[in-house]
Tab-separated table of C-alpha atoms in Angstrom:
chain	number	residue	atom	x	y	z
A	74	UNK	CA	124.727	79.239	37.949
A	75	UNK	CA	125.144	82.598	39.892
A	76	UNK	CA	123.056	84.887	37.564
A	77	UNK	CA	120.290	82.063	38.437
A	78	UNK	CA	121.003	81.811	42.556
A	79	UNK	CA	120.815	85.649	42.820
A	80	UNK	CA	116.893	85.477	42.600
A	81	UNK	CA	116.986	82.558	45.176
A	82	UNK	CA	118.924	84.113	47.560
A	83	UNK	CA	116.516	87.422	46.963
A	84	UNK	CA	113.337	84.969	48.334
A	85	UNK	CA	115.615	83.497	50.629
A	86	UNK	CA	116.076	87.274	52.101
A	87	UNK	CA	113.171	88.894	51.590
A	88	UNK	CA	111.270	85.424	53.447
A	89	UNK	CA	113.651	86.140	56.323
A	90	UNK	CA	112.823	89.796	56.620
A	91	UNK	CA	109.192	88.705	56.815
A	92	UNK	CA	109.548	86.232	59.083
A	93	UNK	CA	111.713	88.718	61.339
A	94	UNK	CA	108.833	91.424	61.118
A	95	UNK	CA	106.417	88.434	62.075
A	96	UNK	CA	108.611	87.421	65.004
A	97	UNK	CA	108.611	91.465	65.729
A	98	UNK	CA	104.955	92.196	66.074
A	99	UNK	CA	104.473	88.741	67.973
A	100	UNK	CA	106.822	90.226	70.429
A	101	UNK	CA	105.385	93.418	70.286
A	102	UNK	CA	102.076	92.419	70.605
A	103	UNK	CA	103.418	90.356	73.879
A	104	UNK	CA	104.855	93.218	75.283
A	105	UNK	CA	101.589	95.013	74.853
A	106	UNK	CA	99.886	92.870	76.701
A	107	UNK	CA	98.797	93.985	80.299
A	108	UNK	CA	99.979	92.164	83.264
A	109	UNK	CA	98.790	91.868	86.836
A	110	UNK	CA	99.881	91.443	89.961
A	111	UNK	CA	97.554	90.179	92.738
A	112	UNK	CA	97.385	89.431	96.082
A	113	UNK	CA	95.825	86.226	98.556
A	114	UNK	CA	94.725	86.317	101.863
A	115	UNK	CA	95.008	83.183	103.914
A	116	UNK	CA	93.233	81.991	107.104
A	117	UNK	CA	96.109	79.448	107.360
A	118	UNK	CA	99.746	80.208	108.396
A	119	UNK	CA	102.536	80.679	105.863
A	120	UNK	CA	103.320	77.731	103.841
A	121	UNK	CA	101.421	75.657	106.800
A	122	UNK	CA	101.894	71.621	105.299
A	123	UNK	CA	98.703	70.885	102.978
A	124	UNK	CA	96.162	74.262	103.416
A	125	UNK	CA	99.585	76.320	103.855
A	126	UNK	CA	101.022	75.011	100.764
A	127	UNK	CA	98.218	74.922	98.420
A	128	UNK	CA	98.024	78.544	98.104
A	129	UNK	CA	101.533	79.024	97.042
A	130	UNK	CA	101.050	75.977	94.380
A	131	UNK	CA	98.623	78.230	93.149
A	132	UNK	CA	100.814	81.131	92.637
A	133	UNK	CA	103.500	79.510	91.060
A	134	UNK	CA	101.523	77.202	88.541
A	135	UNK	CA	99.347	81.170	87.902
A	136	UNK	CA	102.626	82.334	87.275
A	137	UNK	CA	104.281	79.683	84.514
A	138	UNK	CA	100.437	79.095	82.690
A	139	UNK	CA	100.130	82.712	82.085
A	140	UNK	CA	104.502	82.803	81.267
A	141	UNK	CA	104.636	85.405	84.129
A	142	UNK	CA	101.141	87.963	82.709
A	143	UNK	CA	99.421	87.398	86.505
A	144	UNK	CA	101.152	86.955	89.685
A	145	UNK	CA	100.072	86.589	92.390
A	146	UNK	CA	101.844	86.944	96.014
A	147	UNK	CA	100.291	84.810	98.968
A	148	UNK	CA	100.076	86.048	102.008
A	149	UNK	CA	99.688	83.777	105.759
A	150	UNK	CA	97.296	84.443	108.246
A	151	UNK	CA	98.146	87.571	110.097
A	152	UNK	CA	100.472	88.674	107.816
A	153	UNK	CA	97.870	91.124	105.634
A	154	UNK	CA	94.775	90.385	107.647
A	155	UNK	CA	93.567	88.319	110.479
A	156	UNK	CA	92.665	84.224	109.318
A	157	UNK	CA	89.059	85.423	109.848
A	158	UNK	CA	88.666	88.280	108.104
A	159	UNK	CA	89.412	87.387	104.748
A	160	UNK	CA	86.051	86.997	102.944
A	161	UNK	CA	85.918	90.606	104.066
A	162	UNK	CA	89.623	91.736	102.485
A	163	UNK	CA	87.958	90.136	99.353
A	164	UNK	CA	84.673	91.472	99.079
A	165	UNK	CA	86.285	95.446	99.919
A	166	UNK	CA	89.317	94.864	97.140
A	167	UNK	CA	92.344	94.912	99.638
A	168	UNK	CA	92.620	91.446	98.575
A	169	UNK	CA	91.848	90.178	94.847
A	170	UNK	CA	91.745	86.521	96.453
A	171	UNK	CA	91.045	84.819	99.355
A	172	UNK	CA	92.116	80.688	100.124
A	173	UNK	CA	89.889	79.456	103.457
A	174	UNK	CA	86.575	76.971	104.247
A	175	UNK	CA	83.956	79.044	103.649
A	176	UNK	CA	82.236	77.689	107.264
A	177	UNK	CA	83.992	80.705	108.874
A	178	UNK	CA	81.430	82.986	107.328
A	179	UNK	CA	78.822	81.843	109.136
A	180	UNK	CA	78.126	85.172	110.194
A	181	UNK	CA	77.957	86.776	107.167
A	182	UNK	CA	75.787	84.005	105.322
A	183	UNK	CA	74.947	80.939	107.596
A	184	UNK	CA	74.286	78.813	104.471
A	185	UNK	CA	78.240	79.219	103.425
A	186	UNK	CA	78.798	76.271	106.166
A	187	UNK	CA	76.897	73.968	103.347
A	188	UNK	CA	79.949	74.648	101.244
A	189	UNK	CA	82.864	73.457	103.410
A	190	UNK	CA	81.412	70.373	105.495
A	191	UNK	CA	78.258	69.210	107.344
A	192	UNK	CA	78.413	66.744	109.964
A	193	UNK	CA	77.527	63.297	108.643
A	194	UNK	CA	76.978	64.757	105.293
A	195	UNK	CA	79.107	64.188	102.096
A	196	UNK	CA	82.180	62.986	101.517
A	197	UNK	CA	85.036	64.499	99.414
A	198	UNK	CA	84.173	63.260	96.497
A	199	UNK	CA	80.522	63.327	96.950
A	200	UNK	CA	81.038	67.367	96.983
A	201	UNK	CA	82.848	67.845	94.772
A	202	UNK	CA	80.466	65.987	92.387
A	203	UNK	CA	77.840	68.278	93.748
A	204	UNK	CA	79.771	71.270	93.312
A	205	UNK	CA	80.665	70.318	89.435
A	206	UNK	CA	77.605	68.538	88.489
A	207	UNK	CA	74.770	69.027	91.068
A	208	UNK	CA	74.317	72.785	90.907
A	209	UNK	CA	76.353	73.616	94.265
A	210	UNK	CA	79.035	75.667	92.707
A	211	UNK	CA	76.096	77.498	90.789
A	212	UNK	CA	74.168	78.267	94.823
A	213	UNK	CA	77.194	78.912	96.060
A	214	UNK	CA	77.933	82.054	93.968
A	215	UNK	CA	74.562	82.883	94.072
A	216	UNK	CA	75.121	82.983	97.891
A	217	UNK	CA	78.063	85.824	97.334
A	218	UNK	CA	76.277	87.696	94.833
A	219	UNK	CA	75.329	90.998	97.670
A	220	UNK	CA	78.977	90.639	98.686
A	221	UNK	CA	80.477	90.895	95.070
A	222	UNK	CA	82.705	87.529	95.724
A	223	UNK	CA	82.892	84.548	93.001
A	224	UNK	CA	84.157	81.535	94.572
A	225	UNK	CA	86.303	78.340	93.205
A	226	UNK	CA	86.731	75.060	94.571
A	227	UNK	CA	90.667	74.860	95.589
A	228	UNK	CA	91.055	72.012	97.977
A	229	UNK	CA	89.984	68.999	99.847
A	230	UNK	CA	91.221	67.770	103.429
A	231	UNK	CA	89.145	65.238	103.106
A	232	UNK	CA	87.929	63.626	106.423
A	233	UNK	CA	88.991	64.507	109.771
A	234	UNK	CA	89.761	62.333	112.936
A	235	UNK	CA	87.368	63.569	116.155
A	236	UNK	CA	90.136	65.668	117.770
A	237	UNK	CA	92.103	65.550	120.635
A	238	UNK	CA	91.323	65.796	124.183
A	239	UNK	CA	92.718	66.214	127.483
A	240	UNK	CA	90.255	63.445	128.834
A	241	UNK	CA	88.297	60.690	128.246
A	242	UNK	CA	85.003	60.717	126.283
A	243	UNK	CA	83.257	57.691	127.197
A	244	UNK	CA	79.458	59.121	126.746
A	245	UNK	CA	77.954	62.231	125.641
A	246	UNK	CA	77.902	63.284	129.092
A	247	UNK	CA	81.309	63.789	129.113
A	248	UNK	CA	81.005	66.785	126.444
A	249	UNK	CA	79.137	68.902	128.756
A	250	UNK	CA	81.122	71.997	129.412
A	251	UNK	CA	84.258	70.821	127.113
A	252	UNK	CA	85.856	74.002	125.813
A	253	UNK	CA	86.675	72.681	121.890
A	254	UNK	CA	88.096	74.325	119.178
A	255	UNK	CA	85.830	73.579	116.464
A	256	UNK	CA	83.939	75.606	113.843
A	257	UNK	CA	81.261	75.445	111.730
A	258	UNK	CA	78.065	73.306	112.381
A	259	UNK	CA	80.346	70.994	114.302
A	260	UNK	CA	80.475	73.088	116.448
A	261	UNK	CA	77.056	73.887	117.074
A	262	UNK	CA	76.477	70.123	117.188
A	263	UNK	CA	78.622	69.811	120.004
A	264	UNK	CA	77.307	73.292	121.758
A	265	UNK	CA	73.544	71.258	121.735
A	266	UNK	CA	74.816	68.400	123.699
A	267	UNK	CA	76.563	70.563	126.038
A	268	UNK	CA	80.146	71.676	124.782
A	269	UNK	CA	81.605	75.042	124.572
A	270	UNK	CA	82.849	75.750	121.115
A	271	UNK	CA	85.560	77.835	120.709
A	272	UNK	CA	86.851	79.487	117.284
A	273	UNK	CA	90.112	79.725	117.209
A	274	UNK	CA	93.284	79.962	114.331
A	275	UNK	CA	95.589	76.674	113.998
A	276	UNK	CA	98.266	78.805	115.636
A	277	UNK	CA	96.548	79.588	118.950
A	278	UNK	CA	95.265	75.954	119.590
A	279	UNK	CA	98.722	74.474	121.491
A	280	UNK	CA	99.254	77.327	123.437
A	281	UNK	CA	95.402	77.036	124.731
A	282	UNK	CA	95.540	73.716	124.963
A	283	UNK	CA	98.889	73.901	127.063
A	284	UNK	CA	97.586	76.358	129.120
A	285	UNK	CA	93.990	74.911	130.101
A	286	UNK	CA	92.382	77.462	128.199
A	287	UNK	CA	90.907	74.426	125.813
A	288	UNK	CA	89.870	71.057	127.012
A	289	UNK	CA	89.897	69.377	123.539
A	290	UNK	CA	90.565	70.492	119.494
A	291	UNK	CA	90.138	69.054	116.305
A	292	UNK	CA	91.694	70.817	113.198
A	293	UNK	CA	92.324	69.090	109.445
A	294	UNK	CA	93.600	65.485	110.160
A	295	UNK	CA	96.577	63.764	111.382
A	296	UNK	CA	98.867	65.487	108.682
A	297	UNK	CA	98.294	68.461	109.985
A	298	UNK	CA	98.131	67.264	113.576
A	299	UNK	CA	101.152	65.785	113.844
A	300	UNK	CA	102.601	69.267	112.596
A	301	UNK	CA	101.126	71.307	115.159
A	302	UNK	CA	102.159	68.900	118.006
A	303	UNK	CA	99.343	68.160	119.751
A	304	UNK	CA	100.111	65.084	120.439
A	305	UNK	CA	102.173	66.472	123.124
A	306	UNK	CA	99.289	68.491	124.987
A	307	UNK	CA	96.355	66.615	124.576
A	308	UNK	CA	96.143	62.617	126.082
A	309	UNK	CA	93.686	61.372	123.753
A	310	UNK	CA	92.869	61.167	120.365
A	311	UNK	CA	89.223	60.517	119.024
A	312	UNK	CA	87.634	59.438	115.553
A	313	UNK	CA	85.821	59.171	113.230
A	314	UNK	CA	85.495	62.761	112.500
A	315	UNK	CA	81.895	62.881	112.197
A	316	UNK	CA	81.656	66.970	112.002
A	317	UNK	CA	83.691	67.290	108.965
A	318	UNK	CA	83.509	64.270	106.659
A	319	UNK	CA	85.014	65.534	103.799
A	320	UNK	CA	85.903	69.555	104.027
A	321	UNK	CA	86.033	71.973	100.984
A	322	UNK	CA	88.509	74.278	100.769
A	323	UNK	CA	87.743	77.614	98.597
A	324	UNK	CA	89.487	80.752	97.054
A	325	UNK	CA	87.204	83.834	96.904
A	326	UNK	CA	87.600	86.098	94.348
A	327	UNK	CA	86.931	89.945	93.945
A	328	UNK	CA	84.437	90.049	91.484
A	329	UNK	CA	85.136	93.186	89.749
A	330	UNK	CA	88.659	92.561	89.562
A	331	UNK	CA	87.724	89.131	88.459
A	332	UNK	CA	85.481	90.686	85.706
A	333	UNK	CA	88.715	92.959	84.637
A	334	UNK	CA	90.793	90.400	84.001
A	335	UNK	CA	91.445	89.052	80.572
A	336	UNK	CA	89.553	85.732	79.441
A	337	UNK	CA	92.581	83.530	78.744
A	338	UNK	CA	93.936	84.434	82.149
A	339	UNK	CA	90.473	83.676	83.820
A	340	UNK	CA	90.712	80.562	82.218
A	341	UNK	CA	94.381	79.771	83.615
A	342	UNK	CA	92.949	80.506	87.101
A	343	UNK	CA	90.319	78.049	86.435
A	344	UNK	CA	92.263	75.078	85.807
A	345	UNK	CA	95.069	75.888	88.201
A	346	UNK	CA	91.849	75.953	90.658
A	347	UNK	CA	90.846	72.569	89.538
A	348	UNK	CA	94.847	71.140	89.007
A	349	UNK	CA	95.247	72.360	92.945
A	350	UNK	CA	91.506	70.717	94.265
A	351	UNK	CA	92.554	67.411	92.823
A	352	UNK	CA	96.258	67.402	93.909
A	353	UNK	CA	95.296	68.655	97.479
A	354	UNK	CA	92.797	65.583	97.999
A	355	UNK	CA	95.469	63.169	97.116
A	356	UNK	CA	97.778	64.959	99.293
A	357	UNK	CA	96.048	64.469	102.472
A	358	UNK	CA	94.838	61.459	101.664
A	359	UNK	CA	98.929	60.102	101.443
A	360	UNK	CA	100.207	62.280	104.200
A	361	UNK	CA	97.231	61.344	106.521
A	362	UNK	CA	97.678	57.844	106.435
A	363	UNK	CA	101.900	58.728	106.819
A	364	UNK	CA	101.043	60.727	110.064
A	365	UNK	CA	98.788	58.710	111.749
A	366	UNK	CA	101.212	55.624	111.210
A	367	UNK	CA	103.624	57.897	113.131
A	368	UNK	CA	100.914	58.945	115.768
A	369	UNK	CA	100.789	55.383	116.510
A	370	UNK	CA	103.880	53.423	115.935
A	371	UNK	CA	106.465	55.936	117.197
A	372	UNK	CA	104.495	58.631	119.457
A	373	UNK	CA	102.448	55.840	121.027
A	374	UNK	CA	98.979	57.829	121.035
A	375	UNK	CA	96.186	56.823	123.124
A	376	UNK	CA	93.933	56.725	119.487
A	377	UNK	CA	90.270	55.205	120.388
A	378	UNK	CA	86.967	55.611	118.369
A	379	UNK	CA	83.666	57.405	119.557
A	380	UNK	CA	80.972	54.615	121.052
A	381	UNK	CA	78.520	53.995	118.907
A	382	UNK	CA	75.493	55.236	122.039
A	383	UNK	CA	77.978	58.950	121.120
A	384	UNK	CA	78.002	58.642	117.272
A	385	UNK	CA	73.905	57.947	117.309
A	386	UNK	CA	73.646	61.125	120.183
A	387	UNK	CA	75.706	62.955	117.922
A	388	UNK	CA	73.843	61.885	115.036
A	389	UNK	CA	70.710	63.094	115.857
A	390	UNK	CA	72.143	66.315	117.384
A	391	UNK	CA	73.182	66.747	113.807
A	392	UNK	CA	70.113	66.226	112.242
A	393	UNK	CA	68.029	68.613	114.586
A	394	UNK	CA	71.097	71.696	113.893
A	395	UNK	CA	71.512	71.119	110.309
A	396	UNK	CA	67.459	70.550	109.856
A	397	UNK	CA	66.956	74.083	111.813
A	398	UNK	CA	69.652	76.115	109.520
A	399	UNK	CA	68.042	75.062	106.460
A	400	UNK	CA	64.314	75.045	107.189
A	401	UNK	CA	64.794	78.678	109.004
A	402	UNK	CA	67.135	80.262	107.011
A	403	UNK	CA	66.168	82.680	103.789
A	404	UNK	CA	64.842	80.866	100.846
A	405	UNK	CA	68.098	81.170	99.486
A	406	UNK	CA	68.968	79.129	102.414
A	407	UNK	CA	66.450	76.501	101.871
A	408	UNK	CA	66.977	76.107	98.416
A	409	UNK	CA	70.613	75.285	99.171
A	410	UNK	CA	69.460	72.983	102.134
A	411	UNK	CA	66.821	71.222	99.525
A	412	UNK	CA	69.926	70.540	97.130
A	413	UNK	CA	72.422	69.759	99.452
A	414	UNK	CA	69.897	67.071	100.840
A	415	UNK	CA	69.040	65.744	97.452
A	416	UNK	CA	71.984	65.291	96.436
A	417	UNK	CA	73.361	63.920	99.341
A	418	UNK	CA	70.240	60.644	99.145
A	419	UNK	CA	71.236	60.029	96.172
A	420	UNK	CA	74.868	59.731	96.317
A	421	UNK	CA	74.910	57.854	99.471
């Protein structure tokens, strides 16, 4: 019995050695493997409810896909760089990525406001199916290409009320010479039927709006809103939101650093992209409806809608700004204008 065992226990041994050396060079080969640590920019304030949060989501779910290889530290507005200037900390490397609405770079590349909400254009859904499945996503890099940025999809906050304002809007007349907070091609709606836009970050807007420096502001909803208390400076409170029916939010990302970084780790940035856009949408879309019960029930807010004479002024103040950006712009800027517009008939 034991001179037979004795080759048994030999296997047995010799198995476990291998095994061990197998375990070894797995571990090894772990260890070996190059980790990185990267940096966001924000135009939103630190951990800011919704836009706020999402970024540091990001980070963490980065962190436990890629068991700790890439992390990535999140920084609010301010805190690095200004809110605004963070396509720019992208494209020049201080920043590997960047979490804002690409309608802020307007300056840089007018056509970016396609990417992040057009008044009386698509909905949340709708763009995302155009940036998956319509070719947008495709444009939209193509777009960033002379500023060496990629860009993902990495949020929703889905449609906005009309904003808030310290008096009553009862015709379009009463928009000439309202200072607003509002960016994008909202806000050059509003500027062609007489309002003064004004581009400010979330956390100057109560302070201006205490102060009389702003006659009216919308920002991202009711969630968001309710959070930044203007309920307590401003008497009235508008909607639909007809400038931002269904707004994109985007992470930028240094293209050479993107192009360093390995493919498995690309691809966990990818789907914690896409994990992030979907939970974001269905985030707002919850907390929206919470806050604006609260708005109404237990703040009491003066909440009325937009007549319908402003929605059709506004409507065709739309048409003429949009219409003017795409047929005047670059033909890079018309062919996004020609898509946008396609696919925009057809999903409607």
């Amino acid at each position: 019995m034991k001179a037979k065992a004795l080759p048994v226990a030999i296997a047995m041994t010799t198995a476990l050695s291998a095994s061990l050396l197998v375990v070894s060079s797995f571990d090894n080969q772990a260890q070996a493997q190059e980790t990185f640590r990267w940096k966001m920019v924000t135009s939103w304030p630190k951990n800011f409810p919704g836009v706020g949060q999402g970024p540091e989501r990001l980070s963490q779910l980065v962190e436990e896909m890629s068991d700790g290889r890439l992390t990535i530290e999140v920084f609010g507005a301010g805190q690095l760089v200004p809110g605004f200037e963070v396509f720019d900390a992208v494209a020049d490397g201080t920043a590997e990525l960047g979490h804002s609405a690409s309608y802020y770079w307007k300056g840089k590349a007018p056509a970016a406001q396609f990417f992040a909400a057009v008044p009386f254009g698509m909905n949340a859904q709708e763009m995302n199916a155009w940036l998956s499945y319509g070719g947008g996503m495709e444009l939209w890099n193509e777009l960033y290409d002379e500023f060496g940025v990629d860009v993902l999809a990495a949020g929703s906050s889905g449609v906005q009320m009309g904003g808030w304002y310290n008096r009553e809007i009862k015709a379009i007349e009463d928009f000439k010479g309202l200072k607003i907070r509002i960016p994008g091609l909202g806000g050059e709606v509003l500027k062609r039927i007489g309002a003064v836009p004004v581009s400010l970050p979330g956390t100057k807007i109560f302070s201006s709006l205490q102060s009389g420096a702003l006659d009216a502001t919308e920002w991202a909803g009711p969630w968001n809103d309710l959070s930044l208390g203007f309920y307590k400076v401003a008497k009235y409170y508008y909607y639909p939101g007809f400038h931002e029916p269904g707004t994109a939010i985007s992470a930028g990302v240094n293209r050479k650093l993107w192009d360093s970084l390995e493919e498995d780790l690309k691809a966990v940035v990818s789907q914690a992209m896409a994990a992030e856009n979907a939970y974001s949408r269905a985030e707002f879309s919850a907390r929206n409806a919470e806050a604006l019960f609260t708005l109404r029930q237990i703040h009491k807010d003066d909440i009325r809608r937009f007549s319908n004479g402003i929605l059709k002024a506004v409507g065709e103040a739309s048409g003429a700004v949009i219409g003017a950006l795409g047929t005047g712009g670059d033909d890079l800027t018309r062919k996004i204008y020609e898509d946008f517009r396609k696919f925009r008939s057809r999903a409607l």
